[in-house]
Tab-separated table of C-alpha atoms (C1' of nucleotides) in Angstrom:
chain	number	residue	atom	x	y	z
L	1	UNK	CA	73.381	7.964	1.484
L	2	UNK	CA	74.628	6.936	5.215
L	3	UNK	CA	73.441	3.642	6.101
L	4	UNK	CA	70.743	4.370	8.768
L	5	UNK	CA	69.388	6.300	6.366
L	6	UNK	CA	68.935	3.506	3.475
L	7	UNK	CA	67.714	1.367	6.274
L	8	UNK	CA	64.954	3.852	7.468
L	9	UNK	CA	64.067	3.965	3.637
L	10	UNK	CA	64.059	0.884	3.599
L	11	UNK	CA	61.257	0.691	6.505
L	12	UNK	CA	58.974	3.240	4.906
L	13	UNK	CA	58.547	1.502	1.870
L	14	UNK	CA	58.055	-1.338	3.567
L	15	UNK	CA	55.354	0.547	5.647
L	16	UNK	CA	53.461	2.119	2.921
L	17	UNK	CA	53.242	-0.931	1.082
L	18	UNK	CA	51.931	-2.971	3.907
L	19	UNK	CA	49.752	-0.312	5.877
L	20	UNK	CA	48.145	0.477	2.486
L	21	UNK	CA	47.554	-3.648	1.776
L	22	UNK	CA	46.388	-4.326	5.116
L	23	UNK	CA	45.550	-1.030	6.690
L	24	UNK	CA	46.804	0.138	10.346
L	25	UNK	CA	45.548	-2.613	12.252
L	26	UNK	CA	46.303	-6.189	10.209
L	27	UNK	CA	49.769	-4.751	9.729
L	28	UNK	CA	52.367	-6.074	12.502
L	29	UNK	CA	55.407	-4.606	13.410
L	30	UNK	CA	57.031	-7.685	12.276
L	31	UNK	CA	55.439	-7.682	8.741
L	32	UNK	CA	56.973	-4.776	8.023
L	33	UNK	CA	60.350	-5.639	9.571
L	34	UNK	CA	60.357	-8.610	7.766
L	35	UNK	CA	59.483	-7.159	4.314
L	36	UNK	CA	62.677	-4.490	4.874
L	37	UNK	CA	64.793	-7.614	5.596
L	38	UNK	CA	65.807	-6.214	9.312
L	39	UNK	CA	65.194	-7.365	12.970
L	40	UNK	CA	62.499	-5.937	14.927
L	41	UNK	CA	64.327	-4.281	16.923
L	42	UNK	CA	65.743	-1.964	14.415
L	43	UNK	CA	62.679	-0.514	13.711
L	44	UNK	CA	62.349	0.670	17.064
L	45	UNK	CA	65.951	2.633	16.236
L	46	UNK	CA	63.663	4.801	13.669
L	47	UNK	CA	60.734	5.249	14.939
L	48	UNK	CA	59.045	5.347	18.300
L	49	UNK	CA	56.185	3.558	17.939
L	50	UNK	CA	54.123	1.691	14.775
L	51	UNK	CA	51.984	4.904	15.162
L	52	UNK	CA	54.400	7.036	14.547
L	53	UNK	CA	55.585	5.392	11.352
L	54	UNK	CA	51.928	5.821	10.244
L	55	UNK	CA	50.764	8.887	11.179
L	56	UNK	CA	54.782	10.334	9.517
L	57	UNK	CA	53.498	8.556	5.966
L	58	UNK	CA	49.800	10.490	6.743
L	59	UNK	CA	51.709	13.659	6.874
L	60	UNK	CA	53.452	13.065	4.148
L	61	UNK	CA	50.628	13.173	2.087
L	62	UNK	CA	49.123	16.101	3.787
L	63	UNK	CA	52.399	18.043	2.835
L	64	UNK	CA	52.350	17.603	-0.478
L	65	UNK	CA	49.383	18.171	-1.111
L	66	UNK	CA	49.706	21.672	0.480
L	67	UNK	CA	52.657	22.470	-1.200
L	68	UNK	CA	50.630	21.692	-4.439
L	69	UNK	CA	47.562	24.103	-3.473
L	70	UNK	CA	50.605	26.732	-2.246
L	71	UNK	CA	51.516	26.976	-6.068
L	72	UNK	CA	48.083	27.866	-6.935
L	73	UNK	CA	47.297	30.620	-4.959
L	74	UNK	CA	48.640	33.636	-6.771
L	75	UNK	CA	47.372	32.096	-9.941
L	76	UNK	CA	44.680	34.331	-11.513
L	77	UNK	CA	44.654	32.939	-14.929
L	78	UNK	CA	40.839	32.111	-15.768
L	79	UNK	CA	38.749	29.842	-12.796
L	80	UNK	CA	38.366	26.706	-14.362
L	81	UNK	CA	41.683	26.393	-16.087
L	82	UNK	CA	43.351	26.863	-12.735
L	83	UNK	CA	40.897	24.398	-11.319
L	84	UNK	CA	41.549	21.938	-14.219
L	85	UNK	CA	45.339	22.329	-13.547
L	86	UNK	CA	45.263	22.139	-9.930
L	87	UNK	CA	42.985	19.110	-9.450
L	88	UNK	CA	45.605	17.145	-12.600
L	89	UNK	CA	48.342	17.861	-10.385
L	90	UNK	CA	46.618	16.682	-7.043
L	91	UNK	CA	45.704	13.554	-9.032
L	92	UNK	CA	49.286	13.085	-10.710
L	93	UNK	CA	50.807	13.269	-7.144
L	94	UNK	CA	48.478	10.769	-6.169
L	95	UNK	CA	49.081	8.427	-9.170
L	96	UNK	CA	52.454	8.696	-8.545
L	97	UNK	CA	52.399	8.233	-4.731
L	98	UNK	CA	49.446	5.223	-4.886
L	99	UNK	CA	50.194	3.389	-1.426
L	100	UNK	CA	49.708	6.515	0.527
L	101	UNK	CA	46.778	7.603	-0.870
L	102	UNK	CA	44.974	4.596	-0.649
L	103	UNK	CA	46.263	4.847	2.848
L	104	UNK	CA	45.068	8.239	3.279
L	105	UNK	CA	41.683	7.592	1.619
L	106	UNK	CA	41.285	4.360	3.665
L	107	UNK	CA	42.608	3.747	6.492
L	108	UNK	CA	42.269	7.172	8.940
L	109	UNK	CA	39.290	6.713	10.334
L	110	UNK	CA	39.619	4.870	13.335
L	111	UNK	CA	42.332	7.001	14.904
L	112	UNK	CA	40.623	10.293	16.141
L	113	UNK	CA	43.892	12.103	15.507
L	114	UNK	CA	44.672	10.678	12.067
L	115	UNK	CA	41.342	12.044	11.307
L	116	UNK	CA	41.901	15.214	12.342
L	117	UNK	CA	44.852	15.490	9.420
L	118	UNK	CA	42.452	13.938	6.870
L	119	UNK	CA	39.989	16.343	7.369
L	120	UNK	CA	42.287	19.499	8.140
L	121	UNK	CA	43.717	18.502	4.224
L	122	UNK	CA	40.445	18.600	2.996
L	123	UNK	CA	39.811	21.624	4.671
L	124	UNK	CA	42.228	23.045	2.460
L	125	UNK	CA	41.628	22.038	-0.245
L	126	UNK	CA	38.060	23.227	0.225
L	127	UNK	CA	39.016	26.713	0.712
L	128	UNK	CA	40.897	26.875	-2.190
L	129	UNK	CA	37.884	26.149	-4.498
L	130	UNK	CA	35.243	27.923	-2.585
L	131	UNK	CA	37.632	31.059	-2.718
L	132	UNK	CA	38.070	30.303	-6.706
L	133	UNK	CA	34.136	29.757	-7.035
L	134	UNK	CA	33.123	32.691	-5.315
L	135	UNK	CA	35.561	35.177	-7.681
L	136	UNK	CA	33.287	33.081	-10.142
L	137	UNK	CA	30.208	33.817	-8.819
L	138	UNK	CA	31.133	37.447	-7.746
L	139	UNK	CA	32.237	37.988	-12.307
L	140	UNK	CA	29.020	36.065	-13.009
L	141	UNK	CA	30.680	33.279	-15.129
L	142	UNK	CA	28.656	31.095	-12.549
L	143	UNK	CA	25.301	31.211	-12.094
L	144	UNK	CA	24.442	28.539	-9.213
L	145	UNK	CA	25.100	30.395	-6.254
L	146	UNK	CA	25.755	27.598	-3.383
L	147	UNK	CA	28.997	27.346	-3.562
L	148	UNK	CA	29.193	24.755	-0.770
L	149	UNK	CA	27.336	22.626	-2.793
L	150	UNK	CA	29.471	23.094	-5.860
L	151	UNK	CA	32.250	22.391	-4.156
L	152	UNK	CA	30.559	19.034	-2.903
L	153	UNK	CA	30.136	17.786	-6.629
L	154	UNK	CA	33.941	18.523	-7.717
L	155	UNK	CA	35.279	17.351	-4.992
L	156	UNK	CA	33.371	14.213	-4.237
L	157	UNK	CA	34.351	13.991	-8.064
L	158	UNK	CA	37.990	13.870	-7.985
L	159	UNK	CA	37.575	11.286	-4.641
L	160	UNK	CA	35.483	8.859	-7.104
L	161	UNK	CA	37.533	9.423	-9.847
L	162	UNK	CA	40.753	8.723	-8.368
L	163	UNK	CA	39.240	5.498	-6.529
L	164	UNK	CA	37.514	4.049	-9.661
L	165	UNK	CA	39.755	4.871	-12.597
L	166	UNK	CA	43.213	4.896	-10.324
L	167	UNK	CA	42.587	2.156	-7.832
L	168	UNK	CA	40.538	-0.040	-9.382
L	169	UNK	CA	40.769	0.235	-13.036
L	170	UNK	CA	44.697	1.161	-13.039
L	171	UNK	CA	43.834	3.596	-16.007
L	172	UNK	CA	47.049	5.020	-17.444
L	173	UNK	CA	47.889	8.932	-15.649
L	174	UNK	CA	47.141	10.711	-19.209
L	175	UNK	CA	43.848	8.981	-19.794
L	176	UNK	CA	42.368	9.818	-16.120
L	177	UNK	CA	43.860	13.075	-16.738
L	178	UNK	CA	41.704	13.688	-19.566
L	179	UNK	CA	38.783	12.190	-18.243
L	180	UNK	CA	38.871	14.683	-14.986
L	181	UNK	CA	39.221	17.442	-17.538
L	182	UNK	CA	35.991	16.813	-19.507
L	183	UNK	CA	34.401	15.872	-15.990
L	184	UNK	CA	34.854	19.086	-14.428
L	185	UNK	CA	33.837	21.110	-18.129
L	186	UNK	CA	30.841	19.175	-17.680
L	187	UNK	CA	30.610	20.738	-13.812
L	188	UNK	CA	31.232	24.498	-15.042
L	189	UNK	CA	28.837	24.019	-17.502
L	190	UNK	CA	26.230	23.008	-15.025
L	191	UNK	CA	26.517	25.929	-12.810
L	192	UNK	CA	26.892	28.465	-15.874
B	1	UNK	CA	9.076	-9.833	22.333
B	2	UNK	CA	10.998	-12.729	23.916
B	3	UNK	CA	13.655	-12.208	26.128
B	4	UNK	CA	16.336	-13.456	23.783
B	5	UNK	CA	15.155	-11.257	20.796
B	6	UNK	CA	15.476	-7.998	23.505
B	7	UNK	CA	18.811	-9.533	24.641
B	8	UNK	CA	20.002	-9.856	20.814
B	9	UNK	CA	18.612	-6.475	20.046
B	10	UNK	CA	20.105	-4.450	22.664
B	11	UNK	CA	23.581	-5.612	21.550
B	12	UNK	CA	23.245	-5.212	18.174
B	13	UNK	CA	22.357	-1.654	18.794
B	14	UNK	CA	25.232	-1.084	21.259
B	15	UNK	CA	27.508	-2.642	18.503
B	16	UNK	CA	26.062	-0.313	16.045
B	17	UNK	CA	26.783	2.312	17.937
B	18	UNK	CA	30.303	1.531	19.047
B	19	UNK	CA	31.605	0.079	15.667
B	20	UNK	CA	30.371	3.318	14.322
B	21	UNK	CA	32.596	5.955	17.135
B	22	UNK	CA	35.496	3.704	17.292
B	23	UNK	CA	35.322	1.702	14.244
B	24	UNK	CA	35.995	-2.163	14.080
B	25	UNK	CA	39.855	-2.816	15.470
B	26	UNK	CA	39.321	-0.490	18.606
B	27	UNK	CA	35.809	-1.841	19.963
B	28	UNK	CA	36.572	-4.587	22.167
B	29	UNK	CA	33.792	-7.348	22.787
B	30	UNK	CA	33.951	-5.817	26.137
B	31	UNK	CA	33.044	-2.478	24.936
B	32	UNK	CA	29.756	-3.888	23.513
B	33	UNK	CA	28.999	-5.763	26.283
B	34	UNK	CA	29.173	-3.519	29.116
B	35	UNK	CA	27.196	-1.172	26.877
B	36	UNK	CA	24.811	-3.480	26.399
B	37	UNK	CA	24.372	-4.502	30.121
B	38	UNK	CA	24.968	-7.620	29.595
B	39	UNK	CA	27.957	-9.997	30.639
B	40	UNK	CA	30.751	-11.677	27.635
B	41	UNK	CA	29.522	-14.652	27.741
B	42	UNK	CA	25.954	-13.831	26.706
B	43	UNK	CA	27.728	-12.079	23.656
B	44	UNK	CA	28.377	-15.761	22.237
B	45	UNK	CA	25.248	-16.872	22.547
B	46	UNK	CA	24.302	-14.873	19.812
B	47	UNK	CA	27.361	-13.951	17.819
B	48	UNK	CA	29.772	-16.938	16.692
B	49	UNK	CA	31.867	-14.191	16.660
B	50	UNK	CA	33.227	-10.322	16.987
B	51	UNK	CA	33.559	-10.411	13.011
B	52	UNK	CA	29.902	-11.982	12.884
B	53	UNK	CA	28.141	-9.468	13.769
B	54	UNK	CA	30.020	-6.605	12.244
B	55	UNK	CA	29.268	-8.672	8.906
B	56	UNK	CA	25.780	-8.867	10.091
B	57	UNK	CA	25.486	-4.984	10.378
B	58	UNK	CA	27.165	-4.322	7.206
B	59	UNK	CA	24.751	-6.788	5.214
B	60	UNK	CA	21.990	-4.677	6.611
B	61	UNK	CA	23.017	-1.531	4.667
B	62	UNK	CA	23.638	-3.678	1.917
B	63	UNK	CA	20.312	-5.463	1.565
B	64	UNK	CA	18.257	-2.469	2.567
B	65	UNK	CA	20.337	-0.367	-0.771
B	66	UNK	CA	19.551	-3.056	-2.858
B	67	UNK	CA	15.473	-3.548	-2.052
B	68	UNK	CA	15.171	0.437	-2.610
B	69	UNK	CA	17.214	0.190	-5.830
B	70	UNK	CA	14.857	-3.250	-7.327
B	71	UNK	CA	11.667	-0.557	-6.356
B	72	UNK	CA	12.981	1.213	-8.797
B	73	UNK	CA	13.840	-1.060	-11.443
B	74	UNK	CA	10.551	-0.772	-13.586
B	75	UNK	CA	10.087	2.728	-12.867
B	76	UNK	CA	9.842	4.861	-16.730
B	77	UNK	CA	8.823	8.164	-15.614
B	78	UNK	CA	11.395	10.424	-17.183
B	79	UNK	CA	15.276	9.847	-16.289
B	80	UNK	CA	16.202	12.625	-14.396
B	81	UNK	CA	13.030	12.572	-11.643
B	82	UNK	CA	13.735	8.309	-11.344
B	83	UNK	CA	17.017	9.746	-9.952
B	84	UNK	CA	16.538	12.394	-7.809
B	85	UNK	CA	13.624	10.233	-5.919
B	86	UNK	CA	16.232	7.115	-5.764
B	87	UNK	CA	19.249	8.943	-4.563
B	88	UNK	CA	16.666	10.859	-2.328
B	89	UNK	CA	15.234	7.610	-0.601
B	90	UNK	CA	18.562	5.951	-0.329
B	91	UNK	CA	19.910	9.574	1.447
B	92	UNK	CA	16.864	9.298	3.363
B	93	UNK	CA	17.808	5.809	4.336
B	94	UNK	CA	21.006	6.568	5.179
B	95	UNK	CA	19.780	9.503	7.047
B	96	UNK	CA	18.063	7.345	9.282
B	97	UNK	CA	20.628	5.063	10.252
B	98	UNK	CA	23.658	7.314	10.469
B	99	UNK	CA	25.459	4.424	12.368
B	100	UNK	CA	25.181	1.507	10.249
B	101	UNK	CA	26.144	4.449	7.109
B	102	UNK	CA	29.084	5.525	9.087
B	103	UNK	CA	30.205	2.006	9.603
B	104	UNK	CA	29.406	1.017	5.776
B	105	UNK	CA	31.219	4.481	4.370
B	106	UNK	CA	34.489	4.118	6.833
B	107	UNK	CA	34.871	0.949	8.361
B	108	UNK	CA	35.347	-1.514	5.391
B	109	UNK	CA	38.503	-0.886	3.813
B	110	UNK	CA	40.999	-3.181	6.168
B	111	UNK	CA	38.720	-6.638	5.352
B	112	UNK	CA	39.007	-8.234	2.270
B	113	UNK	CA	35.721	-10.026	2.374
B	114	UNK	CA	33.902	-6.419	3.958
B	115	UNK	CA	35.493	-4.509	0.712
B	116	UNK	CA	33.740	-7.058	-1.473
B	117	UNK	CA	30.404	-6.393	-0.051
B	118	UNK	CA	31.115	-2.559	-0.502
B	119	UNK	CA	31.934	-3.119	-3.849
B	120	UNK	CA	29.262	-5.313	-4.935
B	121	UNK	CA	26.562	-2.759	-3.198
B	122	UNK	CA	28.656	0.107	-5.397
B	123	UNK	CA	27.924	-2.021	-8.439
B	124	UNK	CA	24.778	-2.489	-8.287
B	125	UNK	CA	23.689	1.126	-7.469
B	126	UNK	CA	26.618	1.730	-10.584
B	127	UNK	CA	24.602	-0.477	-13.125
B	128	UNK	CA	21.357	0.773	-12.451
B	129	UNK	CA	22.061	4.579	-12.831
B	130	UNK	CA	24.449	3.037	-15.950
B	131	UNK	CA	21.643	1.599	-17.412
B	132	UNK	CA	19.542	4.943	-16.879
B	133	UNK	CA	21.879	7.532	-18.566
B	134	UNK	CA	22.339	4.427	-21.343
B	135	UNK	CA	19.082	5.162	-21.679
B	136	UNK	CA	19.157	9.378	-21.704
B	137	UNK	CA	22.060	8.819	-24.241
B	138	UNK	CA	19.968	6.855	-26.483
B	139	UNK	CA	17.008	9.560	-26.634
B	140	UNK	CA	19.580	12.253	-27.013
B	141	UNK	CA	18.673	13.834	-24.065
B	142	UNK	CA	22.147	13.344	-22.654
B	143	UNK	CA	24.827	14.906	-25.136
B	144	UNK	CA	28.106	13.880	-23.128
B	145	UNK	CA	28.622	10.189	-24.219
B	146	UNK	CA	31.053	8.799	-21.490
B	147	UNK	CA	28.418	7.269	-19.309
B	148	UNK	CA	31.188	6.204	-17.183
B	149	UNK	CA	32.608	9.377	-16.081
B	150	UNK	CA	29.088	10.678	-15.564
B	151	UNK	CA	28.114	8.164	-13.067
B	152	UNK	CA	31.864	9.301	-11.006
B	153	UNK	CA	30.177	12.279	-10.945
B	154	UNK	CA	26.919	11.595	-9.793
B	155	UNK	CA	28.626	8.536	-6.922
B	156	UNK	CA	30.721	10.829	-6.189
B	157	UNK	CA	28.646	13.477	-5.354
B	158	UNK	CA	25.966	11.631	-3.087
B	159	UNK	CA	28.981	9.884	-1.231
B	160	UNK	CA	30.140	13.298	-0.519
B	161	UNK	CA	27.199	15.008	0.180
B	162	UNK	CA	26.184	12.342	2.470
B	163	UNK	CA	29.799	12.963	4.357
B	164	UNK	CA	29.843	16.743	4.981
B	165	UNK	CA	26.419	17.995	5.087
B	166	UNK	CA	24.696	15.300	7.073
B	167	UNK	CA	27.496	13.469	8.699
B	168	UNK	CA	29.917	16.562	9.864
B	169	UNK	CA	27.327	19.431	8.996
B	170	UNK	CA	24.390	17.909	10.602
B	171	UNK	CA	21.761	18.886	8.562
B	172	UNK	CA	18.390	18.174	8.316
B	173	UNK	CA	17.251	15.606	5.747
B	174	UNK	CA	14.979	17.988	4.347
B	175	UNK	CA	17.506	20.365	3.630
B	176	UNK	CA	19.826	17.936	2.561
B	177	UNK	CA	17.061	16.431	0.167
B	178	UNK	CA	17.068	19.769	-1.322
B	179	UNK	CA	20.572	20.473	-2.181
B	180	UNK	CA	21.083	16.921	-3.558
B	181	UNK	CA	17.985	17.515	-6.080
B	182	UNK	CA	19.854	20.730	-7.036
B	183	UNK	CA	23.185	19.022	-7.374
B	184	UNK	CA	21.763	16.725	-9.533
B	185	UNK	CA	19.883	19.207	-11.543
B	186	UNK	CA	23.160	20.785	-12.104
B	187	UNK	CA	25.010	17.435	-13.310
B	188	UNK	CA	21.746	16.838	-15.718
B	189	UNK	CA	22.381	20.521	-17.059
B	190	UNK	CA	26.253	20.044	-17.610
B	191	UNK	CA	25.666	16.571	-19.376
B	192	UNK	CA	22.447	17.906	-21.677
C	1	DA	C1'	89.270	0.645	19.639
C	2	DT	C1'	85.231	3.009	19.679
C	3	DA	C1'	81.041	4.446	17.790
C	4	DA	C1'	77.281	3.363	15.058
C	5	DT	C1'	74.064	-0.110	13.685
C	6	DA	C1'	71.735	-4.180	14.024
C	7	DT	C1'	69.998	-8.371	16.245
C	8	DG	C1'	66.247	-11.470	17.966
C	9	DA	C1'	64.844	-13.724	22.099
C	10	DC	C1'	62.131	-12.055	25.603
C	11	DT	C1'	58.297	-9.738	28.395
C	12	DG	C1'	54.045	-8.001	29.671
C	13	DA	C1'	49.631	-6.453	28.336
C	14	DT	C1'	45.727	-7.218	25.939
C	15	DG	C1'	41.496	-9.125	24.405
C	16	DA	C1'	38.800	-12.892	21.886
C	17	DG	C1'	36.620	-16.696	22.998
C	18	DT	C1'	35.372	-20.611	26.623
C	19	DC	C1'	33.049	-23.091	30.057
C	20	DA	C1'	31.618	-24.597	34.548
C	21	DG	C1'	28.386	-22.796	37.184
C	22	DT	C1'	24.106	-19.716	38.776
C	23	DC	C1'	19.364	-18.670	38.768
C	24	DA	C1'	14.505	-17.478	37.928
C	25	DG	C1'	10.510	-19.367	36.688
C	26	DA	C1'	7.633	-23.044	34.452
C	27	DG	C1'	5.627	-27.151	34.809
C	28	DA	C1'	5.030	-31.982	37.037
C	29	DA	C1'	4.548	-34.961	41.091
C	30	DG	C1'	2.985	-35.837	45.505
I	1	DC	C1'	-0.127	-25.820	47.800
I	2	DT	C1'	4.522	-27.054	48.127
I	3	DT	C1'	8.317	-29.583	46.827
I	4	DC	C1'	11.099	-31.267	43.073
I	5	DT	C1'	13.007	-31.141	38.506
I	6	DC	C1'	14.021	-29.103	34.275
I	7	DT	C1'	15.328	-25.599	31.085
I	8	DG	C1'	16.591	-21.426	28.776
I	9	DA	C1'	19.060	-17.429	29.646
I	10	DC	C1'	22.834	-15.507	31.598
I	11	DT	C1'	27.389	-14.993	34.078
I	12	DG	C1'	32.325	-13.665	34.628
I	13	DA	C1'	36.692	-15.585	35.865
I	14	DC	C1'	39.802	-17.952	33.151
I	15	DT	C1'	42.867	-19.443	29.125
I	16	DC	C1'	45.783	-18.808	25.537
I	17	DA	C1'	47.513	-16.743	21.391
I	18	DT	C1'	49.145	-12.498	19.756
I	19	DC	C1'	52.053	-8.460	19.363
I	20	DA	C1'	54.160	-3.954	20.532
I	21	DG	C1'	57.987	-2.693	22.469
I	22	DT	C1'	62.739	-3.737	25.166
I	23	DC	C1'	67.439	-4.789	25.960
I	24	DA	C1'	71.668	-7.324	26.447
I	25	DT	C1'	74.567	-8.757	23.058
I	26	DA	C1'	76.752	-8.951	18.424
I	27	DT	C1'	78.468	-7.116	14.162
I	28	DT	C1'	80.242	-3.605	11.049
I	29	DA	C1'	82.472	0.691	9.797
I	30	DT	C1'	85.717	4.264	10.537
DNA sequence: ATAATATGACTGATGAGTCAGTCAGAGAAG
DNA sequence: CTTCTCTGACTGACTCATCAGTCATATTAT
């Protein structure tokens, strides 16, 4: 790895660790230059602004989560085992990659365009399950028709789940994992 | 009213309103002020502070949640109607202060001492419904032991629901009454 | 020696909070 | 009734600390 390289590592982690302890605005330039162990003027070698360096770690997030969904979409094994599977992987990502999401679960909504990429992820995610519910709805495994609504419980689920269990409990990946499982049975068997 | 209490009120409602668009880092004093009509200096007459009277605005929404939950406290009528009227009044609430909710569901996350109050107001909506399904569990009406993971569901769902349908969607509280009494029905059904 | 990296003191803008001063109107004094 | 004084409410230009971003200079690597 070339040197600039390790050095702009070096900055991100930095970032995310800081921007997801203190959120956009608290954070300083120099915070995070100090925590890398480099002058502030090398930051300004990597990145253009301190927005920039934020909204590149918010996009980061957006990607992968994409990417994830991407996988999914030729899937037609049965509805809720593909739903099961998707949302674990969403939420392993996430466990994995804790800084960013409590950045990107936090800290977007004062910046219009920062927004904009929260909710255009969510977005997609949303389509995803509506399109899975509806080939439910359409075989008649589920009964409750408003999908819209549906959607609203599983994913306002997996939000709480991931901010209670993850966050603020630190429960181990396997455990929330098998928690989200029996949480989202308990869903299909609502609207069955 | 006196002229002070008129002078107080209109910027408390201009702050409500810009804290709420812009959030708390990117309204200036200034903004608040020249909403308000009146000039900075009259802002510190009332307001120690710019932090003061965001706190101020957030301990409304919490100590409005909290009266509506201790109305319910004594309630027995049967477990799932004491929830669907409480998580109806506090959407109704909510409903009609879309500013102060927007501020308490978006704004807290980059001040330690803001998060607390979010918290604590989570908790105590957390215990009572806790203490509710405790209850369902104990007369067998509720199969699904993990009283927990059924209380992520139901949080999770009236955070949501209170974020798409009447926040981005626009709904009317009547309609959004409606679904929510479903979406509970649904969670009761899946948990039975 | 030359290019690539890094430095950190500096600058300029910004915005929270201050304070000396204005002013309308309510009584009191003549 | 009219002049004087007092007071509560308000004003807005000013101060001063804070930071994002710059740049002339220094160091390191090839």
């Amino acid at each position: 790895m070339s040197q600039s390289e390790k050095t702009k590592g070096k900055l991100i982690r930095s970032a995310k660790k800081i921007f997801s302890e203190k959120g956009f605005w608290d954070t300083k330039v120099s915070d995070i230059v100090k925590d890398a162990g480099v002058a502030q003027g090398t930051f300004y070698l990597y990145f253009k602004s301190k927005d920039e360096i934020f909204k590149e770690l918010v996009l980061e997030i957006r990607n992968h989560i994409i990417e994830i969904i991407d996988k999914y979409k030729n899937a037609d094994e049965n509805i809720i085992k593909t739903l099961i599977d998707l949302k674990s992987e969403i939420l392993e990502y996430l466990y994995q990659n804790k800084e960013i999401a409590r950045i990107f679960l936090f800290q977007l909504f004062t910046k219009e365009e920062l927004m904009q990429i929260y909710f255009e992820t969510l977005n997609y995610i949303e389509d995803f399950d509506k399109n899975l519910i509806q080939k439910g709805v359409a075989k008649g495994v589920i009964k409750y028709p408003d999908v819209e609504n549906i959607i609203n419980i599983i994913l306002g689920y997996g939000r709480r789940l991931f901010e209670t269990e993850v966050l603020l409990k630190g429960k181990p990946l396997d455990e929330v994992k098998k928690i989200q499982k029996e949480g989202i049975q308990i869903i299909f068997k609502g609207i069955s």
